[in-house]
Amino acid sequence: MATAVVTAERENYLNKEYGVRSWLLTVDHKRIALLYLVSVTFFFLIGGLFALLIRLELLTPAGDLVQADTYNKLFTMHGMVMVFFFLIPVVPAVLGNFLVPLMIGAKDLAFPRINLLSWYLYIIAGVLMLHCMLTGGVDTGWTFYTPFSTAFSNTKVVEAGIAVFINGFSSIFTGLNFIVTIHRMRAPGMTWSRLPLFIWAQYATSVIMILGTPVVAVTIVLVAVERLFHLGIFDPKLGGDPLLFQHLFWFYSHPAVYIMILPSMGVISELITCFSRKRIFGYSFVALSSIGIAVLGFLVWAHHMFVAGISLYAALIFSALSYLVGVPSAIKVFNWTATLYRGSITYSTPMLYAFGFLGLFTIGGLTGLFLACLGVDVHVTDTYFVVAHFHYVMVGGVLMGYLGGIHFWWPKITGRMYPEFWGRLSALIVFVGFNLTFFPQFILGYLGMPRRYYQYVPEYQVLNVLSTAGATVLGVGYLMPMVYLLWSMRYGKPASDNPWNAAGLEWMTSSPPPTFNFDETPVVDFEAYDYEHIPEKHEEEVAVG
Amino acid sequence: MDSHAAVEHGPELLHHFSDAEQQRNAASLGMWLFLVTEIMFFGGMFCAYLVYRYWYFGDFGAASQTLDIRLGAFNTAVLIGSSLTVAMSIWAAQTGRRKVLVGLLLATILLGLVFLGVKAVEYHDKFEHHHVPGASFHFEGEVPGHPGLPVNPYHAQMFFSLYFAMTGLHALHMIIGIGLFSYLTYKAWTGYYTPKYYTPIENAGLYWHFVDIVWIYLFPLLYLIDRHR
Amino acid sequence: MSDTSEHISSPKLYVAIWLLLMVCTALTVGAAFIDLGPLNTIVALGIATLKAVVVVLYFMHVKYTHERMTKAVVVSGFFFLLLLLALSMMDYTTRGLG
């Protein structure tokens, strides 16, 4: 269907208008996606800088690089920036924004202006966060735990809280927009059972955004009010319960992990089918497991509080429920693996990232089961075991999916191919660097090294040096795509409409797409991932690698 | 670019929708989803309320009984009345009665203002009695049904913290609602809404009813604890 | 357009619903002054829920909507609120036991 070369002059969403104004006031979901791409990358660099400083401090057992207070601020702001300003928006706001309308055959999201508002809220929150960091920062940990945050910390808790609050509404509006769009804007013939699994994943994510985010928003309001007026809502001296804060906080913040990982899982479904040229194994299981994760994710939050003083009976039930989340996650991994079986696999960059995802997510997920187990959790709570576990899921999982997706859809987004050699190299470096950084932390945690301290006993040094070395490799791996993707925007080989010969509506329009996505609203008369009926590519087109 | 230029529709149809029905359904679903976020937003506070009411039931009862039940009940009636005028305004819009529509919207705003006025009187009263949480908070009394058992002032303060947080958040929603309805009244007066297009009134109405429902729960939870003792 | 237009409720129905809500309000105030033991809270919340359901069904037109989605959204909203309350209280009500 696609001819190999696209004439450069065809009008598309990038060259339709020029100038700052045409970007800052755009209501085109694709342009907003690019606005997000630039801004989340900026915050990723900030968060990465904090990570670098943390790892440098931990290179030696003594607290010699920064003061204890500074260290507290470093890990707090690393967490806040990475969680709220990078991981939560990254896949939905960049890839989701770009792809949701394209994949379902719509001209735009249902509420384009609210979509732009989401971005502005994100920017306002981000600027506030930056201001907060530049004028002293916060030291409560990204979790804002009370009563430290309300009664003792003398840093800018309220300002950071307001930033998180505003950012929450950005997230809520994005989720709302996606749900309405997926329900109401599908092209004729695009039934629920024909939806790409990326859309199912975005849908499940949006459900969590809508149900969870308001709770953390109101909780942050209560923290701010408590801090300003000392009403006692979370203060045990005045009859309050600090654990209530944790309940309300984790009601959102545990499902928030699924806000991060689900969209990446959606990306992986797209990549694995395309590069093994097979229909996904067990479509409906993969689709519904996304919804399953979203719902079950709300039933497990108190496993973050096992040693905090909740009742033993509640802890037992939350422990048992936590295991349940493993079921839909395992369904996904098994189905992806079954899809690979006897597929004709191409080891392109996106696929390498997808393999990386499978490996890292599986390790992260399985160690999650250790932590769900009440008895083991008591042993490793607040150690580096936990740190390693959630980095495997939230960084290993999410970023592998995101980078895989960015490479996969880069030709669609920019109309240019990225350099395949450098892509594969970066995927490899990221995978090696990631494991070198975080696998030693599992061992450190198991040996008992607590998190959030700037000093440690000398016995832990070897593993910490390994971890810091890994972080350096990982940093190089993350910087490489930024360089060569930027390079490719100008010098990359022009991409055809469907360079991967992939299934899906987004590949049936030009690269880059026109402003309203399709010249004519497509009519869908084929199933998702219908690779049996898509002919193999010509040799010359495969030759990108 | 617009491939459906031939289709007859009003100026309110945005380019990316294929027809007015799709646009309306999208707006309606969006509003309902927004209300779900509102449920969860208030939900955090209801959770805090539930926990402390469970812990400090007696103290909550004593504190609750200092609230004026007549004003609370009056305000409940006022809000329910405003929900009626909102519902009727949908009918007026559906049947194209412009003047009736404007009148009903004005009545809604008026009832909303009455509610806020009464709330202000109640807040002022709390202020006079040092029942506002903070440094000057003062509360003495006995736990209802337990003569001689004094109320723990911290626990009473917790009640009033939650009282002000919940009613304050509710009042904020009322103020936003009144703002919305003022805009709608102006647009309705210019004849912008027709029996074919009245989605904004419908959606603002949903919002108003939601705020009413929140109060329907707040009234018994805050005013009616242990009143029989 | 006529086939897709919304149901138009009559003003009479709205007034009847309003009357019902006012009666419920009076009932709930009255019930608060009668000693029903632990039932007091249940009655108060029961009446409040009845009122809320009536408002949702008739004033917010959920009874007449063709969209199952609207109903699903309303139900799931309350369901997840209950989940938050129930699972939190699961901790608070059992703390003294262990």
PDB file of N, CA and C in Angstrom, chain A residues 107-113 165 169 172 176 179-180 183-185 210-211 214-215 217-218 222 230-233 237-241 244 248 251 516, chain B residues 1-4 14-17 22 25-27 29-30 33-34 36-37 40-41 44-45 47-48 51-52 55-56 133-134 154-155 157-158 161 169:
ATOM      1  N   LYS A 107      -9.888  12.278  14.138  1.00  0.00           N
ATOM      2  CA  LYS A 107      -9.158  13.466  13.683  1.00  0.00           C
ATOM      3  C   LYS A 107      -8.348  14.084  14.811  1.00  0.00           C
ATOM      4  N   ASP A 108      -8.821  13.915  16.017  1.00  0.00           N
ATOM      5  CA  ASP A 108      -8.123  14.505  17.163  1.00  0.00           C
ATOM      6  C   ASP A 108      -8.689  13.849  18.414  1.00  0.00           C
ATOM      7  N   LEU A 109      -8.159  14.246  19.575  1.00  0.00           N
ATOM      8  CA  LEU A 109      -8.793  13.824  20.822  1.00  0.00           C
ATOM      9  C   LEU A 109     -10.147  14.513  20.937  1.00  0.00           C
ATOM     10  N   ALA A 110     -10.980  14.012  21.845  1.00  0.00           N
ATOM     11  CA  ALA A 110     -12.331  14.565  21.947  1.00  0.00           C
ATOM     12  C   ALA A 110     -12.300  16.025  22.381  1.00  0.00           C
ATOM     13  N   PHE A 111     -11.376  16.374  23.267  1.00  0.00           N
ATOM     14  CA  PHE A 111     -11.333  17.749  23.773  1.00  0.00           C
ATOM     15  C   PHE A 111      -9.944  18.344  23.540  1.00  0.00           C
ATOM     16  N   PRO A 112      -9.700  18.836  22.332  1.00  0.00           N
ATOM     17  CA  PRO A 112      -8.350  19.314  22.005  1.00  0.00           C
ATOM     18  C   PRO A 112      -7.894  20.456  22.900  1.00  0.00           C
ATOM     19  N   ARG A 113      -8.808  21.354  23.260  1.00  0.00           N
ATOM     20  CA  ARG A 113      -8.375  22.485  24.069  1.00  0.00           C
ATOM     21  C   ARG A 113      -8.029  22.051  25.483  1.00  0.00           C
ATOM     22  N   PHE A 165      -0.028  18.828  43.084  1.00  0.00           N
ATOM     23  CA  PHE A 165      -1.482  18.988  42.963  1.00  0.00           C
ATOM     24  C   PHE A 165      -1.862  19.432  41.550  1.00  0.00           C
ATOM     25  N   PHE A 169      -3.867  17.467  38.111  1.00  0.00           N
ATOM     26  CA  PHE A 169      -4.990  17.800  37.239  1.00  0.00           C
ATOM     27  C   PHE A 169      -4.623  17.677  35.776  1.00  0.00           C
ATOM     28  N   ILE A 172      -5.250  14.079  35.254  1.00  0.00           N
ATOM     29  CA  ILE A 172      -6.681  13.761  35.236  1.00  0.00           C
ATOM     30  C   ILE A 172      -7.290  14.135  33.889  1.00  0.00           C
ATOM     31  N   LEU A 176      -9.101  11.693  31.230  1.00  0.00           N
ATOM     32  CA  LEU A 176     -10.496  11.932  30.845  1.00  0.00           C
ATOM     33  C   LEU A 176     -10.618  12.034  29.326  1.00  0.00           C
ATOM     34  N   ILE A 179     -10.274   8.569  27.667  1.00  0.00           N
ATOM     35  CA  ILE A 179     -11.429   7.677  27.807  1.00  0.00           C
ATOM     36  C   ILE A 179     -12.549   8.118  26.873  1.00  0.00           C
ATOM     37  N   VAL A 180     -12.846   9.421  26.888  1.00  0.00           N
ATOM     38  CA  VAL A 180     -13.926   9.898  26.021  1.00  0.00           C
ATOM     39  C   VAL A 180     -13.574   9.643  24.562  1.00  0.00           C
ATOM     40  N   HIS A 183     -13.979   6.014  23.666  1.00  0.00           N
ATOM     41  CA  HIS A 183     -15.385   5.604  23.608  1.00  0.00           C
ATOM     42  C   HIS A 183     -16.127   6.194  22.425  1.00  0.00           C
ATOM     43  N   ARG A 184     -15.825   7.444  22.128  1.00  0.00           N
ATOM     44  CA  ARG A 184     -16.729   8.170  21.242  1.00  0.00           C
ATOM     45  C   ARG A 184     -16.182   8.456  19.850  1.00  0.00           C
ATOM     46  N   MET A 185     -14.878   8.310  19.643  1.00  0.00           N
ATOM     47  CA  MET A 185     -14.304   8.830  18.404  1.00  0.00           C
ATOM     48  C   MET A 185     -13.762   7.730  17.490  1.00  0.00           C
ATOM     49  N   ILE A 210      -8.062   8.767  36.486  1.00  0.00           N
ATOM     50  CA  ILE A 210      -9.296   9.434  36.889  1.00  0.00           C
ATOM     51  C   ILE A 210      -9.704   9.065  38.304  1.00  0.00           C
ATOM     52  N   LEU A 211      -9.539   7.805  38.665  1.00  0.00           N
ATOM     53  CA  LEU A 211     -10.018   7.366  39.980  1.00  0.00           C
ATOM     54  C   LEU A 211      -9.015   7.647  41.084  1.00  0.00           C
ATOM     55  N   PRO A 214      -7.414  12.178  41.988  1.00  0.00           N
ATOM     56  CA  PRO A 214      -8.097  13.125  42.879  1.00  0.00           C
ATOM     57  C   PRO A 214      -7.837  12.831  44.353  1.00  0.00           C
ATOM     58  N   VAL A 215      -7.655  11.572  44.693  1.00  0.00           N
ATOM     59  CA  VAL A 215      -7.444  11.232  46.107  1.00  0.00           C
ATOM     60  C   VAL A 215      -6.102  11.776  46.579  1.00  0.00           C
ATOM     61  N   ALA A 217      -4.592  14.239  45.282  1.00  0.00           N
ATOM     62  CA  ALA A 217      -4.695  15.701  45.247  1.00  0.00           C
ATOM     63  C   ALA A 217      -5.266  16.221  46.559  1.00  0.00           C
ATOM     64  N   VAL A 218      -6.363  15.625  47.004  1.00  0.00           N
ATOM     65  CA  VAL A 218      -6.989  16.117  48.227  1.00  0.00           C
ATOM     66  C   VAL A 218      -6.091  15.809  49.427  1.00  0.00           C
ATOM     67  N   LEU A 222      -4.641  18.383  52.213  1.00  0.00           N
ATOM     68  CA  LEU A 222      -4.711  18.209  53.662  1.00  0.00           C
ATOM     69  C   LEU A 222      -3.328  18.380  54.299  1.00  0.00           C
ATOM     70  N   HIS A 230      -1.752  23.579  61.453  1.00  0.00           N
ATOM     71  CA  HIS A 230      -1.615  22.614  62.549  1.00  0.00           C
ATOM     72  C   HIS A 230      -2.947  22.177  63.127  1.00  0.00           C
ATOM     73  N   LEU A 231      -3.794  21.640  62.273  1.00  0.00           N
ATOM     74  CA  LEU A 231      -5.116  21.208  62.717  1.00  0.00           C
ATOM     75  C   LEU A 231      -5.085  19.836  63.369  1.00  0.00           C
ATOM     76  N   GLY A 232      -4.077  19.054  63.091  1.00  0.00           N
ATOM     77  CA  GLY A 232      -3.966  17.759  63.740  1.00  0.00           C
ATOM     78  C   GLY A 232      -4.486  16.584  62.949  1.00  0.00           C
ATOM     79  N   ILE A 233      -4.826  16.809  61.665  1.00  0.00           N
ATOM     80  CA  ILE A 233      -5.426  15.706  60.906  1.00  0.00           C
ATOM     81  C   ILE A 233      -4.474  14.517  60.803  1.00  0.00           C
ATOM     82  N   LYS A 237      -0.011  13.861  68.065  1.00  0.00           N
ATOM     83  CA  LYS A 237      -0.110  14.659  69.285  1.00  0.00           C
ATOM     84  C   LYS A 237      -1.507  15.249  69.452  1.00  0.00           C
ATOM     85  N   LEU A 238      -2.144  15.556  68.323  1.00  0.00           N
ATOM     86  CA  LEU A 238      -3.470  16.180  68.371  1.00  0.00           C
ATOM     87  C   LEU A 238      -4.572  15.186  68.046  1.00  0.00           C
ATOM     88  N   GLY A 239      -4.278  13.914  68.169  1.00  0.00           N
ATOM     89  CA  GLY A 239      -5.318  12.914  67.940  1.00  0.00           C
ATOM     90  C   GLY A 239      -5.394  12.413  66.513  1.00  0.00           C
ATOM     91  N   GLY A 240      -4.494  12.882  65.653  1.00  0.00           N
ATOM     92  CA  GLY A 240      -4.547  12.447  64.265  1.00  0.00           C
ATOM     93  C   GLY A 240      -3.768  11.163  64.034  1.00  0.00           C
ATOM     94  N   ASP A 241      -3.876  10.626  62.840  1.00  0.00           N
ATOM     95  CA  ASP A 241      -3.214   9.366  62.538  1.00  0.00           C
ATOM     96  C   ASP A 241      -2.322   9.543  61.308  1.00  0.00           C
ATOM     97  N   LEU A 244      -3.140   7.462  58.318  1.00  0.00           N
ATOM     98  CA  LEU A 244      -4.232   7.832  57.418  1.00  0.00           C
ATOM     99  C   LEU A 244      -3.654   8.475  56.163  1.00  0.00           C
ATOM    100  N   LEU A 248      -4.240   7.175  52.284  1.00  0.00           N
ATOM    101  CA  LEU A 248      -4.751   8.002  51.188  1.00  0.00           C
ATOM    102  C   LEU A 248      -3.688   8.172  50.103  1.00  0.00           C
ATOM    103  N   PHE A 251      -3.270   4.939  48.141  1.00  0.00           N
ATOM    104  CA  PHE A 251      -4.451   4.604  47.339  1.00  0.00           C
ATOM    105  C   PHE A 251      -4.251   5.082  45.903  1.00  0.00           C
ATOM    106  N   PHE A 516      -5.260  16.657  10.227  1.00  0.00           N
ATOM    107  CA  PHE A 516      -6.428  15.912  10.711  1.00  0.00           C
ATOM    108  C   PHE A 516      -6.241  14.402  10.532  1.00  0.00           C
TER     109      PHE A 516
ATOM    110  N   MET B   1     -10.924  20.686   3.623  1.00  0.00           N
ATOM    111  CA  MET B   1     -10.480  19.884   4.762  1.00  0.00           C
ATOM    112  C   MET B   1     -11.662  19.237   5.459  1.00  0.00           C
ATOM    113  N   ASP B   2     -12.663  20.064   5.729  1.00  0.00           N
ATOM    114  CA  ASP B   2     -13.852  19.507   6.383  1.00  0.00           C
ATOM    115  C   ASP B   2     -14.670  18.753   5.349  1.00  0.00           C
ATOM    116  N   SER B   3     -14.638  17.442   5.451  1.00  0.00           N
ATOM    117  CA  SER B   3     -15.289  16.651   4.428  1.00  0.00           C
ATOM    118  C   SER B   3     -16.798  16.626   4.599  1.00  0.00           C
ATOM    119  N   HIS B   4     -17.278  17.103   5.752  1.00  0.00           N
ATOM    120  CA  HIS B   4     -18.714  17.033   5.983  1.00  0.00           C
ATOM    121  C   HIS B   4     -19.363  18.412   5.922  1.00  0.00           C
ATOM    122  N   LEU B  14     -17.710  21.292  16.469  1.00  0.00           N
ATOM    123  CA  LEU B  14     -16.275  21.441  16.264  1.00  0.00           C
ATOM    124  C   LEU B  14     -15.809  20.521  15.150  1.00  0.00           C
ATOM    125  N   HIS B  15     -14.696  20.918  14.523  1.00  0.00           N
ATOM    126  CA  HIS B  15     -14.292  20.276  13.277  1.00  0.00           C
ATOM    127  C   HIS B  15     -14.015  18.790  13.408  1.00  0.00           C
ATOM    128  N   HIS B  16     -13.531  18.355  14.592  1.00  0.00           N
ATOM    129  CA  HIS B  16     -13.061  16.978  14.647  1.00  0.00           C
ATOM    130  C   HIS B  16     -14.150  15.975  14.985  1.00  0.00           C
ATOM    131  N   PHE B  17     -15.371  16.444  15.186  1.00  0.00           N
ATOM    132  CA  PHE B  17     -16.489  15.523  15.401  1.00  0.00           C
ATOM    133  C   PHE B  17     -17.207  15.308  14.080  1.00  0.00           C
ATOM    134  N   GLN B  22     -22.388  12.962  18.090  1.00  0.00           N
ATOM    135  CA  GLN B  22     -21.101  12.495  18.615  1.00  0.00           C
ATOM    136  C   GLN B  22     -20.513  13.530  19.565  1.00  0.00           C
ATOM    137  N   ASN B  25     -22.504  13.460  22.861  1.00  0.00           N
ATOM    138  CA  ASN B  25     -22.194  12.272  23.661  1.00  0.00           C
ATOM    139  C   ASN B  25     -20.814  12.375  24.286  1.00  0.00           C
ATOM    140  N   ALA B  26     -19.878  12.947  23.525  1.00  0.00           N
ATOM    141  CA  ALA B  26     -18.526  13.101  24.070  1.00  0.00           C
ATOM    142  C   ALA B  26     -18.557  14.056  25.247  1.00  0.00           C
ATOM    143  N   ALA B  27     -19.252  15.179  25.094  1.00  0.00           N
ATOM    144  CA  ALA B  27     -19.295  16.163  26.176  1.00  0.00           C
ATOM    145  C   ALA B  27     -19.950  15.571  27.419  1.00  0.00           C
ATOM    146  N   LEU B  29     -20.215  12.343  28.301  1.00  0.00           N
ATOM    147  CA  LEU B  29     -19.347  11.348  28.949  1.00  0.00           C
ATOM    148  C   LEU B  29     -18.199  12.035  29.686  1.00  0.00           C
ATOM    149  N   GLY B  30     -17.650  13.062  29.052  1.00  0.00           N
ATOM    150  CA  GLY B  30     -16.572  13.802  29.700  1.00  0.00           C
ATOM    151  C   GLY B  30     -17.021  14.383  31.027  1.00  0.00           C
ATOM    152  N   LEU B  33     -17.356  11.652  33.649  1.00  0.00           N
ATOM    153  CA  LEU B  33     -16.048  11.213  34.138  1.00  0.00           C
ATOM    154  C   LEU B  33     -15.463  12.250  35.080  1.00  0.00           C
ATOM    155  N   PHE B  34     -15.682  13.526  34.756  1.00  0.00           N
ATOM    156  CA  PHE B  34     -15.199  14.571  35.648  1.00  0.00           C
ATOM    157  C   PHE B  34     -15.874  14.445  37.011  1.00  0.00           C
ATOM    158  N   VAL B  36     -16.859  11.766  38.376  1.00  0.00           N
ATOM    159  CA  VAL B  36     -16.223  10.653  39.090  1.00  0.00           C
ATOM    160  C   VAL B  36     -14.954  11.131  39.791  1.00  0.00           C
ATOM    161  N   THR B  37     -14.182  11.978  39.095  1.00  0.00           N
ATOM    162  CA  THR B  37     -12.986  12.495  39.773  1.00  0.00           C
ATOM    163  C   THR B  37     -13.391  13.327  40.989  1.00  0.00           C
ATOM    164  N   MET B  40     -14.115  11.073  43.902  1.00  0.00           N
ATOM    165  CA  MET B  40     -12.899  10.603  44.558  1.00  0.00           C
ATOM    166  C   MET B  40     -12.213  11.736  45.307  1.00  0.00           C
ATOM    167  N   PHE B  41     -12.326  12.953  44.774  1.00  0.00           N
ATOM    168  CA  PHE B  41     -11.716  14.107  45.427  1.00  0.00           C
ATOM    169  C   PHE B  41     -12.344  14.324  46.803  1.00  0.00           C
ATOM    170  N   GLY B  44     -11.528  11.373  49.508  1.00  0.00           N
ATOM    171  CA  GLY B  44     -10.401  11.403  50.439  1.00  0.00           C
ATOM    172  C   GLY B  44     -10.817  12.003  51.768  1.00  0.00           C
ATOM    173  N   MET B  45     -11.603  13.064  51.703  1.00  0.00           N
ATOM    174  CA  MET B  45     -12.043  13.711  52.944  1.00  0.00           C
ATOM    175  C   MET B  45     -13.069  12.857  53.683  1.00  0.00           C
ATOM    176  N   CYS B  47     -13.096   9.755  53.709  1.00  0.00           N
ATOM    177  CA  CYS B  47     -12.338   8.679  54.340  1.00  0.00           C
ATOM    178  C   CYS B  47     -11.760   9.162  55.673  1.00  0.00           C
ATOM    179  N   ALA B  48     -11.165  10.359  55.649  1.00  0.00           N
ATOM    180  CA  ALA B  48     -10.617  10.913  56.887  1.00  0.00           C
ATOM    181  C   ALA B  48     -11.731  11.067  57.928  1.00  0.00           C
ATOM    182  N   VAL B  51     -12.745   7.665  59.439  1.00  0.00           N
ATOM    183  CA  VAL B  51     -11.762   7.120  60.379  1.00  0.00           C
ATOM    184  C   VAL B  51     -11.897   7.792  61.740  1.00  0.00           C
ATOM    185  N   TYR B  52     -11.928   9.114  61.749  1.00  0.00           N
ATOM    186  CA  TYR B  52     -11.934   9.812  63.035  1.00  0.00           C
ATOM    187  C   TYR B  52     -13.297   9.745  63.710  1.00  0.00           C
ATOM    188  N   TRP B  55     -13.109   6.532  65.473  1.00  0.00           N
ATOM    189  CA  TRP B  55     -12.264   6.593  66.667  1.00  0.00           C
ATOM    190  C   TRP B  55     -12.878   7.440  67.775  1.00  0.00           C
ATOM    191  N   TYR B  56     -13.420   8.586  67.402  1.00  0.00           N
ATOM    192  CA  TYR B  56     -13.831   9.581  68.411  1.00  0.00           C
ATOM    193  C   TYR B  56     -15.325   9.856  68.320  1.00  0.00           C
ATOM    194  N   PRO B 133     -10.800  25.690  64.292  1.00  0.00           N
ATOM    195  CA  PRO B 133      -9.549  25.035  64.691  1.00  0.00           C
ATOM    196  C   PRO B 133      -8.361  25.987  64.585  1.00  0.00           C
ATOM    197  N   GLY B 134      -7.443  25.839  65.471  1.00  0.00           N
ATOM    198  CA  GLY B 134      -6.277  26.708  65.488  1.00  0.00           C
ATOM    199  C   GLY B 134      -5.943  27.104  66.911  1.00  0.00           C
ATOM    200  N   TYR B 154      -8.995  18.095  71.585  1.00  0.00           N
ATOM    201  CA  TYR B 154      -8.314  17.780  70.330  1.00  0.00           C
ATOM    202  C   TYR B 154      -9.244  17.038  69.381  1.00  0.00           C
ATOM    203  N   HIS B 155     -10.021  16.142  69.963  1.00  0.00           N
ATOM    204  CA  HIS B 155     -10.905  15.348  69.111  1.00  0.00           C
ATOM    205  C   HIS B 155     -12.049  16.200  68.585  1.00  0.00           C
ATOM    206  N   GLN B 157     -11.716  19.324  68.049  1.00  0.00           N
ATOM    207  CA  GLN B 157     -11.073  20.147  67.010  1.00  0.00           C
ATOM    208  C   GLN B 157     -10.982  19.375  65.699  1.00  0.00           C
ATOM    209  N   MET B 158     -10.724  18.065  65.815  1.00  0.00           N
ATOM    210  CA  MET B 158     -10.673  17.240  64.609  1.00  0.00           C
ATOM    211  C   MET B 158     -11.996  17.312  63.857  1.00  0.00           C
ATOM    212  N   SER B 161     -12.141  20.637  62.204  1.00  0.00           N
ATOM    213  CA  SER B 161     -11.231  20.679  61.051  1.00  0.00           C
ATOM    214  C   SER B 161     -11.906  20.055  59.845  1.00  0.00           C
ATOM    215  N   LEU B 169     -14.794  22.988  51.056  1.00  0.00           N
ATOM    216  CA  LEU B 169     -14.609  22.466  49.704  1.00  0.00           C
ATOM    217  C   LEU B 169     -15.942  22.475  48.951  1.00  0.00           C
TER     218      LEU B 169
END
